[in-house]
Amino acid sequence: NVAKSQVGYQEANSASGHGGTTLGSKNYTEYGRWYGLDGEYWCAMFVSWCAHVAGISTSVVKYHSYTETQLSFFKNLGRAYSWSTVKNNGYDPQPGDIIFFLSSSGASSGRSTNHIGIVTGFIIFYFTVQNLIVFVEELKSLWNYMEQESGFFAILLKVSGIAYICEFSTGI
């Protein structure tokens, strides 16, 4: 899978760090270079790049740098499910689906979404002791798969809201 092959890739501080091994914070990535907007927020370009490398047509996944545009594309195709639909069993996210997030800063600016990613697994849990133990065990499992530092999970767990899940189970 294309996205899985990128686990561990790191953004750089300049275009000279495109190898993905030098930790930076200035948004320089192979995905931005491919799209033509290197040094910009790259989450949407990463999803677009994955679809491109996997040979997925732009009629199936819109290649774009802006999450709002990608979400509108999926909504127009009838393949975007709101979080309320998902949590009420209207749709079960699958690995390979595209997920849109909305942080509190995005919500306060009137946006529908301000971050995008690819679903690798999906867990809904309730706050009981038994299920919390299962959830922690699942996090440990994800930890081994993602090979990321603890900051990744801290950020993942602090995201204030899932905006939409877009049906797109494939090999990206």
mmCIF file of N, CA and C in Angstrom, residues 14-151:
data_model
loop_
_atom_site.group_PDB
_atom_site.id
_atom_site.type_symbol
_atom_site.label_atom_id
_atom_site.label_comp_id
_atom_site.label_asym_id
_atom_site.label_seq_id
_atom_site.Cartn_x
_atom_site.Cartn_y
_atom_site.Cartn_z
ATOM 1 N N SER A 14 13.597 22.646 4.708
ATOM 2 C CA SER A 14 13.888 23.271 3.416
ATOM 3 C C SER A 14 13.772 22.218 2.325
ATOM 4 N N ALA A 15 13.784 22.679 1.082
ATOM 5 C CA ALA A 15 13.663 21.765 -0.043
ATOM 6 C C ALA A 15 14.825 20.784 -0.117
ATOM 7 N N SER A 16 15.936 21.090 0.496
ATOM 8 C CA SER A 16 17.089 20.182 0.449
ATOM 9 C C SER A 16 16.883 18.950 1.326
ATOM 10 N N GLY A 17 15.864 18.934 2.159
ATOM 11 C CA GLY A 17 15.627 17.805 3.050
ATOM 12 C C GLY A 17 14.553 16.846 2.576
ATOM 13 N N HIS A 18 14.300 16.786 1.276
ATOM 14 C CA HIS A 18 13.217 15.969 0.747
ATOM 15 C C HIS A 18 13.371 14.474 0.949
ATOM 16 N N GLY A 19 14.473 14.021 1.432
ATOM 17 C CA GLY A 19 14.657 12.586 1.616
ATOM 18 C C GLY A 19 13.727 11.980 2.639
ATOM 19 N N GLY A 20 13.124 12.798 3.478
ATOM 20 C CA GLY A 20 12.169 12.305 4.448
ATOM 21 C C GLY A 20 12.782 11.776 5.725
ATOM 22 N N THR A 21 14.099 11.957 5.872
ATOM 23 C CA THR A 21 14.765 11.423 7.060
ATOM 24 C C THR A 21 15.220 12.511 8.022
ATOM 25 N N THR A 22 15.125 13.766 7.595
ATOM 26 C CA THR A 22 15.551 14.882 8.434
ATOM 27 C C THR A 22 14.323 15.552 9.025
ATOM 28 N N LEU A 23 14.183 15.490 10.336
ATOM 29 C CA LEU A 23 13.015 16.064 10.983
ATOM 30 C C LEU A 23 13.031 17.585 10.881
ATOM 31 N N GLY A 24 11.932 18.134 10.421
ATOM 32 C CA GLY A 24 11.782 19.577 10.328
ATOM 33 C C GLY A 24 10.364 19.974 10.685
ATOM 34 N N SER A 25 10.059 21.230 10.474
ATOM 35 C CA SER A 25 8.703 21.699 10.791
ATOM 36 C C SER A 25 8.230 22.767 9.815
ATOM 37 N N LYS A 26 8.818 22.819 8.641
ATOM 38 C CA LYS A 26 8.487 23.871 7.676
ATOM 39 C C LYS A 26 7.671 23.368 6.476
ATOM 40 N N ASN A 27 7.120 22.158 6.573
ATOM 41 C CA ASN A 27 6.217 21.609 5.559
ATOM 42 C C ASN A 27 6.859 21.291 4.208
ATOM 43 N N TYR A 28 8.159 21.085 4.159
ATOM 44 C CA TYR A 28 8.798 20.682 2.909
ATOM 45 C C TYR A 28 8.730 19.166 2.797
ATOM 46 N N THR A 29 8.020 18.690 1.748
ATOM 47 C CA THR A 29 7.822 17.254 1.555
ATOM 48 C C THR A 29 7.874 16.904 0.075
ATOM 49 N N GLU A 30 8.038 15.613 -0.199
ATOM 50 C CA GLU A 30 7.947 15.120 -1.579
ATOM 51 C C GLU A 30 6.542 15.359 -2.136
ATOM 52 N N TYR A 31 5.545 15.300 -1.275
ATOM 53 C CA TYR A 31 4.156 15.451 -1.711
ATOM 54 C C TYR A 31 3.896 16.881 -2.181
ATOM 55 N N GLY A 32 4.413 17.855 -1.442
ATOM 56 C CA GLY A 32 4.277 19.250 -1.840
ATOM 57 C C GLY A 32 5.057 19.548 -3.107
ATOM 58 N N ARG A 33 6.245 18.959 -3.212
ATOM 59 C CA ARG A 33 7.040 19.158 -4.432
ATOM 60 C C ARG A 33 6.302 18.581 -5.628
ATOM 61 N N TRP A 34 5.732 17.387 -5.469
ATOM 62 C CA TRP A 34 4.968 16.756 -6.556
ATOM 63 C C TRP A 34 3.798 17.642 -6.972
ATOM 64 N N TYR A 35 3.097 18.203 -5.997
ATOM 65 C CA TYR A 35 1.907 18.997 -6.293
ATOM 66 C C TYR A 35 2.258 20.401 -6.799
ATOM 67 N N GLY A 36 3.450 20.877 -6.458
ATOM 68 C CA GLY A 36 3.863 22.214 -6.873
ATOM 69 C C GLY A 36 3.675 23.273 -5.805
ATOM 70 N N LEU A 37 3.428 22.852 -4.565
ATOM 71 C CA LEU A 37 3.262 23.790 -3.454
ATOM 72 C C LEU A 37 4.132 23.366 -2.271
ATOM 73 N N ASP A 38 5.398 23.145 -2.517
ATOM 74 C CA ASP A 38 6.294 22.713 -1.454
ATOM 75 C C ASP A 38 6.405 23.785 -0.375
ATOM 76 N N GLY A 39 6.448 23.368 0.873
ATOM 77 C CA GLY A 39 6.538 24.304 1.979
ATOM 78 C C GLY A 39 5.179 24.735 2.510
ATOM 79 N N GLU A 40 4.106 24.176 1.971
ATOM 80 C CA GLU A 40 2.739 24.491 2.420
ATOM 81 C C GLU A 40 2.202 23.311 3.226
ATOM 82 N N TYR A 41 1.070 23.522 3.924
ATOM 83 C CA TYR A 41 0.433 22.409 4.624
ATOM 84 C C TYR A 41 0.218 21.277 3.627
ATOM 85 N N TRP A 42 0.552 20.067 4.019
ATOM 86 C CA TRP A 42 0.654 19.004 3.026
ATOM 87 C C TRP A 42 -0.267 17.810 3.228
ATOM 88 N N CYS A 43 -1.157 17.820 4.192
ATOM 89 C CA CYS A 43 -1.994 16.643 4.433
ATOM 90 C C CYS A 43 -2.838 16.292 3.205
ATOM 91 N N ALA A 44 -3.467 17.279 2.573
ATOM 92 C CA ALA A 44 -4.294 17.018 1.397
ATOM 93 C C ALA A 44 -3.441 16.595 0.210
ATOM 94 N N MET A 45 -2.251 17.177 0.092
ATOM 95 C CA MET A 45 -1.355 16.787 -0.999
ATOM 96 C C MET A 45 -0.858 15.361 -0.810
ATOM 97 N N PHE A 46 -0.677 14.934 0.449
ATOM 98 C CA PHE A 46 -0.270 13.556 0.722
ATOM 99 C C PHE A 46 -1.335 12.574 0.237
ATOM 100 N N VAL A 47 -2.600 12.825 0.567
ATOM 101 C CA VAL A 47 -3.677 11.945 0.124
ATOM 102 C C VAL A 47 -3.748 11.937 -1.403
ATOM 103 N N SER A 48 -3.610 13.093 -2.017
ATOM 104 C CA SER A 48 -3.619 13.185 -3.482
ATOM 105 C C SER A 48 -2.453 12.418 -4.083
ATOM 106 N N TRP A 49 -1.273 12.577 -3.508
ATOM 107 C CA TRP A 49 -0.072 11.885 -3.990
ATOM 108 C C TRP A 49 -0.264 10.378 -3.900
ATOM 109 N N CYS A 50 -0.805 9.903 -2.767
ATOM 110 C CA CYS A 50 -1.041 8.460 -2.602
ATOM 111 C C CYS A 50 -1.969 7.936 -3.689
ATOM 112 N N ALA A 51 -3.059 8.663 -3.942
ATOM 113 C CA ALA A 51 -4.001 8.248 -4.978
ATOM 114 C C ALA A 51 -3.316 8.242 -6.345
ATOM 115 N N HIS A 52 -2.514 9.261 -6.625
ATOM 116 C CA HIS A 52 -1.795 9.354 -7.900
ATOM 117 C C HIS A 52 -0.835 8.176 -8.084
ATOM 118 N N VAL A 53 -0.025 7.910 -7.069
ATOM 119 C CA VAL A 53 0.947 6.817 -7.152
ATOM 120 C C VAL A 53 0.241 5.468 -7.294
ATOM 121 N N ALA A 54 -0.926 5.322 -6.656
ATOM 122 C CA ALA A 54 -1.692 4.081 -6.749
ATOM 123 C C ALA A 54 -2.446 3.963 -8.080
ATOM 124 N N GLY A 55 -2.376 5.012 -8.908
ATOM 125 C CA GLY A 55 -3.027 4.977 -10.212
ATOM 126 C C GLY A 55 -4.528 5.216 -10.165
ATOM 127 N N ILE A 56 -4.994 5.918 -9.145
ATOM 128 C CA ILE A 56 -6.417 6.172 -8.980
ATOM 129 C C ILE A 56 -6.790 7.449 -9.725
ATOM 130 N N SER A 57 -7.803 7.357 -10.526
ATOM 131 C CA SER A 57 -8.248 8.464 -11.366
ATOM 132 C C SER A 57 -8.728 9.658 -10.543
ATOM 133 N N THR A 58 -8.593 10.847 -11.118
ATOM 134 C CA THR A 58 -9.093 12.054 -10.461
ATOM 135 C C THR A 58 -10.615 12.093 -10.455
ATOM 136 N N SER A 59 -11.266 11.205 -11.186
ATOM 137 C CA SER A 59 -12.725 11.116 -11.100
ATOM 138 C C SER A 59 -13.149 10.346 -9.850
ATOM 139 N N VAL A 60 -12.188 9.676 -9.203
ATOM 140 C CA VAL A 60 -12.465 8.915 -7.981
ATOM 141 C C VAL A 60 -11.966 9.672 -6.752
ATOM 142 N N VAL A 61 -10.775 10.228 -6.837
ATOM 143 C CA VAL A 61 -10.198 11.054 -5.762
ATOM 144 C C VAL A 61 -9.684 12.333 -6.393
ATOM 145 N N LYS A 62 -10.167 13.454 -5.930
ATOM 146 C CA LYS A 62 -9.719 14.748 -6.459
ATOM 147 C C LYS A 62 -8.327 15.053 -5.935
ATOM 148 N N TYR A 63 -7.403 15.320 -6.826
ATOM 149 C CA TYR A 63 -6.056 15.707 -6.417
ATOM 150 C C TYR A 63 -6.103 17.194 -6.108
ATOM 151 N N HIS A 64 -5.898 17.536 -4.859
ATOM 152 C CA HIS A 64 -5.989 18.933 -4.476
ATOM 153 C C HIS A 64 -5.169 19.184 -3.224
ATOM 154 N N SER A 65 -4.855 20.450 -2.981
ATOM 155 C CA SER A 65 -4.061 20.833 -1.811
ATOM 156 C C SER A 65 -4.936 21.360 -0.678
ATOM 157 N N TYR A 66 -6.218 21.483 -0.911
ATOM 158 C CA TYR A 66 -7.115 22.134 0.051
ATOM 159 C C TYR A 66 -8.182 21.136 0.511
ATOM 160 N N THR A 67 -8.259 20.911 1.818
ATOM 161 C CA THR A 67 -9.176 19.900 2.345
ATOM 162 C C THR A 67 -10.633 20.222 2.041
ATOM 163 N N GLU A 68 -11.003 21.479 2.079
ATOM 164 C CA GLU A 68 -12.397 21.860 1.811
ATOM 165 C C GLU A 68 -12.811 21.438 0.393
ATOM 166 N N THR A 69 -11.911 21.601 -0.573
ATOM 167 C CA THR A 69 -12.209 21.225 -1.959
ATOM 168 C C THR A 69 -12.371 19.718 -2.075
ATOM 169 N N GLN A 70 -11.497 18.972 -1.414
ATOM 170 C CA GLN A 70 -11.612 17.516 -1.475
ATOM 171 C C GLN A 70 -12.906 17.044 -0.827
ATOM 172 N N LEU A 71 -13.269 17.619 0.316
ATOM 173 C CA LEU A 71 -14.509 17.231 0.975
ATOM 174 C C LEU A 71 -15.719 17.547 0.094
ATOM 175 N N SER A 72 -15.748 18.715 -0.520
ATOM 176 C CA SER A 72 -16.855 19.077 -1.424
ATOM 177 C C SER A 72 -16.979 18.072 -2.562
ATOM 178 N N PHE A 73 -15.845 17.622 -3.089
ATOM 179 C CA PHE A 73 -15.825 16.629 -4.162
ATOM 180 C C PHE A 73 -16.550 15.358 -3.717
ATOM 181 N N PHE A 74 -16.196 14.842 -2.519
ATOM 182 C CA PHE A 74 -16.824 13.620 -2.029
ATOM 183 C C PHE A 74 -18.301 13.824 -1.692
ATOM 184 N N LYS A 75 -18.630 14.993 -1.169
ATOM 185 C CA LYS A 75 -20.039 15.290 -0.884
ATOM 186 C C LYS A 75 -20.850 15.270 -2.175
ATOM 187 N N ASN A 76 -20.324 15.875 -3.235
ATOM 188 C CA ASN A 76 -21.024 15.915 -4.519
ATOM 189 C C ASN A 76 -21.227 14.529 -5.107
ATOM 190 N N LEU A 77 -20.350 13.593 -4.784
ATOM 191 C CA LEU A 77 -20.486 12.215 -5.261
ATOM 192 C C LEU A 77 -21.368 11.373 -4.341
ATOM 193 N N GLY A 78 -21.795 11.954 -3.206
ATOM 194 C CA GLY A 78 -22.615 11.209 -2.256
ATOM 195 C C GLY A 78 -21.821 10.185 -1.462
ATOM 196 N N ARG A 79 -20.515 10.404 -1.329
ATOM 197 C CA ARG A 79 -19.648 9.445 -0.632
ATOM 198 C C ARG A 79 -19.048 10.024 0.645
ATOM 199 N N ALA A 80 -19.628 11.093 1.175
ATOM 200 C CA ALA A 80 -19.152 11.687 2.432
ATOM 201 C C ALA A 80 -20.194 11.427 3.510
ATOM 202 N N TYR A 81 -19.749 10.852 4.615
ATOM 203 C CA TYR A 81 -20.633 10.524 5.729
ATOM 204 C C TYR A 81 -20.256 11.379 6.925
ATOM 205 N N SER A 82 -21.227 12.090 7.468
ATOM 206 C CA SER A 82 -20.948 12.923 8.637
ATOM 207 C C SER A 82 -20.634 12.026 9.824
ATOM 208 N N TRP A 83 -19.987 12.609 10.840
ATOM 209 C CA TRP A 83 -19.657 11.847 12.034
ATOM 210 C C TRP A 83 -20.916 11.324 12.705
ATOM 211 N N SER A 84 -22.013 12.101 12.699
ATOM 212 C CA SER A 84 -23.242 11.621 13.332
ATOM 213 C C SER A 84 -23.784 10.394 12.601
ATOM 214 N N THR A 85 -23.653 10.344 11.292
ATOM 215 C CA THR A 85 -24.070 9.160 10.532
ATOM 216 C C THR A 85 -23.213 7.960 10.909
ATOM 217 N N VAL A 86 -21.910 8.171 11.017
ATOM 218 C CA VAL A 86 -20.996 7.076 11.354
ATOM 219 C C VAL A 86 -21.295 6.548 12.753
ATOM 220 N N LYS A 87 -21.395 7.424 13.728
ATOM 221 C CA LYS A 87 -21.562 6.952 15.109
ATOM 222 C C LYS A 87 -22.940 6.344 15.350
ATOM 223 N N ASN A 88 -23.911 6.634 14.490
ATOM 224 C CA ASN A 88 -25.235 6.016 14.598
ATOM 225 C C ASN A 88 -25.375 4.803 13.674
ATOM 226 N N ASN A 89 -24.232 4.201 13.336
ATOM 227 C CA ASN A 89 -24.163 2.972 12.532
ATOM 228 C C ASN A 89 -24.670 3.132 11.107
ATOM 229 N N GLY A 90 -24.600 4.353 10.576
ATOM 230 C CA GLY A 90 -24.992 4.573 9.193
ATOM 231 C C GLY A 90 -23.891 4.225 8.211
ATOM 232 N N TYR A 91 -22.678 4.121 8.698
ATOM 233 C CA TYR A 91 -21.553 3.731 7.849
ATOM 234 C C TYR A 91 -20.395 3.287 8.748
ATOM 235 N N ASP A 92 -19.761 2.195 8.402
ATOM 236 C CA ASP A 92 -18.590 1.710 9.136
ATOM 237 C C ASP A 92 -17.337 2.028 8.339
ATOM 238 N N PRO A 93 -16.498 2.947 8.836
ATOM 239 C CA PRO A 93 -15.259 3.282 8.120
ATOM 240 C C PRO A 93 -14.386 2.048 7.910
ATOM 241 N N GLN A 94 -13.734 2.018 6.768
ATOM 242 C CA GLN A 94 -12.878 0.903 6.389
ATOM 243 C C GLN A 94 -11.460 1.406 6.168
ATOM 244 N N PRO A 95 -10.451 0.559 6.396
ATOM 245 C CA PRO A 95 -9.085 0.967 6.051
ATOM 246 C C PRO A 95 -9.031 1.392 4.584
ATOM 247 N N GLY A 96 -8.420 2.523 4.347
ATOM 248 C CA GLY A 96 -8.347 3.080 2.996
ATOM 249 C C GLY A 96 -9.334 4.203 2.764
ATOM 250 N N ASP A 97 -10.357 4.328 3.627
ATOM 251 C CA ASP A 97 -11.278 5.459 3.509
ATOM 252 C C ASP A 97 -10.520 6.741 3.833
ATOM 253 N N ILE A 98 -11.024 7.832 3.352
ATOM 254 C CA ILE A 98 -10.419 9.136 3.623
ATOM 255 C C ILE A 98 -11.202 9.788 4.748
ATOM 256 N N ILE A 99 -10.495 10.329 5.723
ATOM 257 C CA ILE A 99 -11.133 10.923 6.896
ATOM 258 C C ILE A 99 -10.792 12.413 6.963
ATOM 259 N N PHE A 100 -11.791 13.213 7.254
ATOM 260 C CA PHE A 100 -11.621 14.659 7.391
ATOM 261 C C PHE A 100 -11.836 15.040 8.845
ATOM 262 N N PHE A 101 -10.955 15.876 9.370
ATOM 263 C CA PHE A 101 -11.039 16.345 10.752
ATOM 264 C C PHE A 101 -11.321 17.837 10.772
ATOM 265 N N LEU A 102 -11.889 18.279 11.873
ATOM 266 C CA LEU A 102 -12.123 19.703 12.086
ATOM 267 C C LEU A 102 -11.654 20.046 13.486
ATOM 268 N N SER A 103 -10.614 20.860 13.587
ATOM 269 C CA SER A 103 -10.112 21.284 14.897
ATOM 270 C C SER A 103 -10.939 22.460 15.391
ATOM 271 N N SER A 104 -10.763 22.801 16.648
ATOM 272 C CA SER A 104 -11.513 23.931 17.191
ATOM 273 C C SER A 104 -11.157 25.226 16.472
ATOM 274 N N SER A 105 -9.891 25.380 16.066
ATOM 275 C CA SER A 105 -9.515 26.599 15.341
ATOM 276 C C SER A 105 -10.185 26.650 13.969
ATOM 277 N N GLY A 106 -10.313 25.501 13.315
ATOM 278 C CA GLY A 106 -11.001 25.451 12.029
ATOM 279 C C GLY A 106 -12.484 25.755 12.175
ATOM 280 N N ALA A 107 -13.081 25.206 13.222
ATOM 281 C CA ALA A 107 -14.509 25.433 13.457
ATOM 282 C C ALA A 107 -14.788 26.906 13.738
ATOM 283 N N SER A 108 -13.910 27.536 14.504
ATOM 284 C CA SER A 108 -14.133 28.947 14.840
ATOM 285 C C SER A 108 -13.964 29.849 13.621
ATOM 286 N N SER A 109 -13.278 29.363 12.590
ATOM 287 C CA SER A 109 -13.130 30.168 11.379
ATOM 288 C C SER A 109 -14.192 29.829 10.330
ATOM 289 N N GLY A 110 -15.142 28.961 10.703
ATOM 290 C CA GLY A 110 -16.247 28.656 9.805
ATOM 291 C C GLY A 110 -15.974 27.577 8.779
ATOM 292 N N ARG A 111 -14.885 26.854 8.941
ATOM 293 C CA ARG A 111 -14.549 25.818 7.968
ATOM 294 C C ARG A 111 -15.318 24.529 8.239
ATOM 295 N N SER A 112 -15.402 23.672 7.222
ATOM 296 C CA SER A 112 -16.010 22.349 7.375
ATOM 297 C C SER A 112 -14.970 21.324 7.794
ATOM 298 N N THR A 113 -13.729 21.559 7.395
ATOM 299 C CA THR A 113 -12.635 20.635 7.670
ATOM 300 C C THR A 113 -11.320 21.394 7.555
ATOM 301 N N ASN A 114 -10.310 20.950 8.293
ATOM 302 C CA ASN A 114 -8.991 21.558 8.124
ATOM 303 C C ASN A 114 -7.866 20.537 8.251
ATOM 304 N N HIS A 115 -8.219 19.258 8.185
ATOM 305 C CA HIS A 115 -7.190 18.213 8.158
ATOM 306 C C HIS A 115 -7.776 16.971 7.513
ATOM 307 N N ILE A 116 -6.927 16.214 6.849
ATOM 308 C CA ILE A 116 -7.356 15.020 6.125
ATOM 309 C C ILE A 116 -6.351 13.905 6.374
ATOM 310 N N GLY A 117 -6.826 12.683 6.328
ATOM 311 C CA GLY A 117 -5.954 11.534 6.488
ATOM 312 C C GLY A 117 -6.579 10.307 5.849
ATOM 313 N N ILE A 118 -5.915 9.179 6.005
ATOM 314 C CA ILE A 118 -6.392 7.906 5.469
ATOM 315 C C ILE A 118 -6.638 6.978 6.654
ATOM 316 N N VAL A 119 -7.809 6.365 6.685
ATOM 317 C CA VAL A 119 -8.185 5.474 7.786
ATOM 318 C C VAL A 119 -7.337 4.208 7.736
ATOM 319 N N THR A 120 -6.737 3.846 8.871
ATOM 320 C CA THR A 120 -6.022 2.564 8.969
ATOM 321 C C THR A 120 -6.786 1.578 9.836
ATOM 322 N N GLY A 121 -7.675 2.072 10.667
ATOM 323 C CA GLY A 121 -8.511 1.242 11.522
ATOM 324 C C GLY A 121 -9.536 2.133 12.180
ATOM 325 N N PHE A 122 -10.546 1.526 12.770
ATOM 326 C CA PHE A 122 -11.604 2.328 13.353
ATOM 327 C C PHE A 122 -12.061 1.683 14.653
ATOM 328 N N ILE A 123 -12.150 2.488 15.693
ATOM 329 C CA ILE A 123 -12.551 1.993 17.008
ATOM 330 C C ILE A 123 -13.603 2.950 17.577
ATOM 331 N N ILE A 124 -14.726 2.409 17.991
ATOM 332 C CA ILE A 124 -15.662 3.176 18.808
ATOM 333 C C ILE A 124 -15.694 2.464 20.149
ATOM 334 N N PHE A 125 -15.533 3.220 21.228
ATOM 335 C CA PHE A 125 -15.518 2.573 22.538
ATOM 336 C C PHE A 125 -16.338 3.391 23.527
ATOM 337 N N TYR A 126 -16.730 2.717 24.576
ATOM 338 C CA TYR A 126 -17.469 3.352 25.651
ATOM 339 C C TYR A 126 -16.587 3.372 26.883
ATOM 340 N N PHE A 127 -16.799 4.320 27.762
ATOM 341 C CA PHE A 127 -15.945 4.485 28.932
ATOM 342 C C PHE A 127 -16.335 3.538 30.067
ATOM 343 N N THR A 128 -16.122 2.270 29.829
ATOM 344 C CA THR A 128 -16.232 1.297 30.911
ATOM 345 C C THR A 128 -14.847 0.716 31.101
ATOM 346 N N VAL A 129 -14.610 0.162 32.255
ATOM 347 C CA VAL A 129 -13.263 -0.347 32.541
ATOM 348 C C VAL A 129 -12.858 -1.419 31.543
ATOM 349 N N GLN A 130 -13.743 -2.356 31.266
ATOM 350 C CA GLN A 130 -13.391 -3.439 30.364
ATOM 351 C C GLN A 130 -13.091 -2.910 28.968
ATOM 352 N N ASN A 131 -13.940 -2.057 28.446
ATOM 353 C CA ASN A 131 -13.713 -1.535 27.099
ATOM 354 C C ASN A 131 -12.527 -0.591 27.044
ATOM 355 N N LEU A 132 -12.247 0.117 28.124
ATOM 356 C CA LEU A 132 -11.078 0.986 28.149
ATOM 357 C C LEU A 132 -9.808 0.160 28.054
ATOM 358 N N ILE A 133 -9.801 -1.001 28.714
ATOM 359 C CA ILE A 133 -8.644 -1.904 28.610
ATOM 360 C C ILE A 133 -8.469 -2.362 27.167
ATOM 361 N N VAL A 134 -9.561 -2.727 26.505
ATOM 362 C CA VAL A 134 -9.500 -3.141 25.104
ATOM 363 C C VAL A 134 -8.975 -1.993 24.246
ATOM 364 N N PHE A 135 -9.436 -0.781 24.512
ATOM 365 C CA PHE A 135 -8.994 0.383 23.762
ATOM 366 C C PHE A 135 -7.492 0.617 23.927
ATOM 367 N N VAL A 136 -7.007 0.512 25.158
ATOM 368 C CA VAL A 136 -5.577 0.703 25.423
ATOM 369 C C VAL A 136 -4.772 -0.374 24.698
ATOM 370 N N GLU A 137 -5.239 -1.601 24.706
ATOM 371 C CA GLU A 137 -4.549 -2.678 23.991
ATOM 372 C C GLU A 137 -4.525 -2.388 22.485
ATOM 373 N N GLU A 138 -5.615 -1.871 21.962
ATOM 374 C CA GLU A 138 -5.657 -1.520 20.534
ATOM 375 C C GLU A 138 -4.672 -0.391 20.228
ATOM 376 N N LEU A 139 -4.574 0.590 21.118
ATOM 377 C CA LEU A 139 -3.591 1.658 20.932
ATOM 378 C C LEU A 139 -2.176 1.097 20.910
ATOM 379 N N LYS A 140 -1.889 0.150 21.786
ATOM 380 C CA LYS A 140 -0.562 -0.480 21.794
ATOM 381 C C LYS A 140 -0.298 -1.159 20.455
ATOM 382 N N SER A 141 -1.303 -1.822 19.933
ATOM 383 C CA SER A 141 -1.181 -2.481 18.637
ATOM 384 C C SER A 141 -0.909 -1.448 17.540
ATOM 385 N N LEU A 142 -1.672 -0.346 17.550
ATOM 386 C CA LEU A 142 -1.454 0.716 16.565
ATOM 387 C C LEU A 142 -0.077 1.339 16.725
ATOM 388 N N TRP A 143 0.353 1.488 17.960
ATOM 389 C CA TRP A 143 1.678 2.056 18.242
ATOM 390 C C TRP A 143 2.752 1.255 17.513
ATOM 391 N N ASN A 144 2.685 -0.070 17.601
ATOM 392 C CA ASN A 144 3.671 -0.921 16.941
ATOM 393 C C ASN A 144 3.595 -0.787 15.433
ATOM 394 N N TYR A 145 2.390 -0.655 14.903
ATOM 395 C CA TYR A 145 2.223 -0.536 13.463
ATOM 396 C C TYR A 145 2.732 0.808 12.948
ATOM 397 N N MET A 146 2.397 1.878 13.652
ATOM 398 C CA MET A 146 2.722 3.215 13.170
ATOM 399 C C MET A 146 4.185 3.578 13.351
ATOM 400 N N GLU A 147 4.852 2.977 14.322
ATOM 401 C CA GLU A 147 6.251 3.276 14.590
ATOM 402 C C GLU A 147 6.491 4.776 14.743
ATOM 403 N N GLN A 148 5.610 5.419 15.470
ATOM 404 C CA GLN A 148 5.721 6.852 15.672
ATOM 405 C C GLN A 148 6.039 7.139 17.132
ATOM 406 N N GLU A 149 6.473 8.329 17.395
ATOM 407 C CA GLU A 149 6.730 8.732 18.770
ATOM 408 C C GLU A 149 5.421 9.083 19.466
ATOM 409 N N SER A 150 5.460 9.209 20.776
ATOM 410 C CA SER A 150 4.242 9.418 21.556
ATOM 411 C C SER A 150 3.495 10.686 21.165
ATOM 412 N N GLY A 151 4.161 11.670 20.632
ATOM 413 C CA GLY A 151 3.504 12.905 20.226
ATOM 414 C C GLY A 151 2.419 12.679 19.195
#
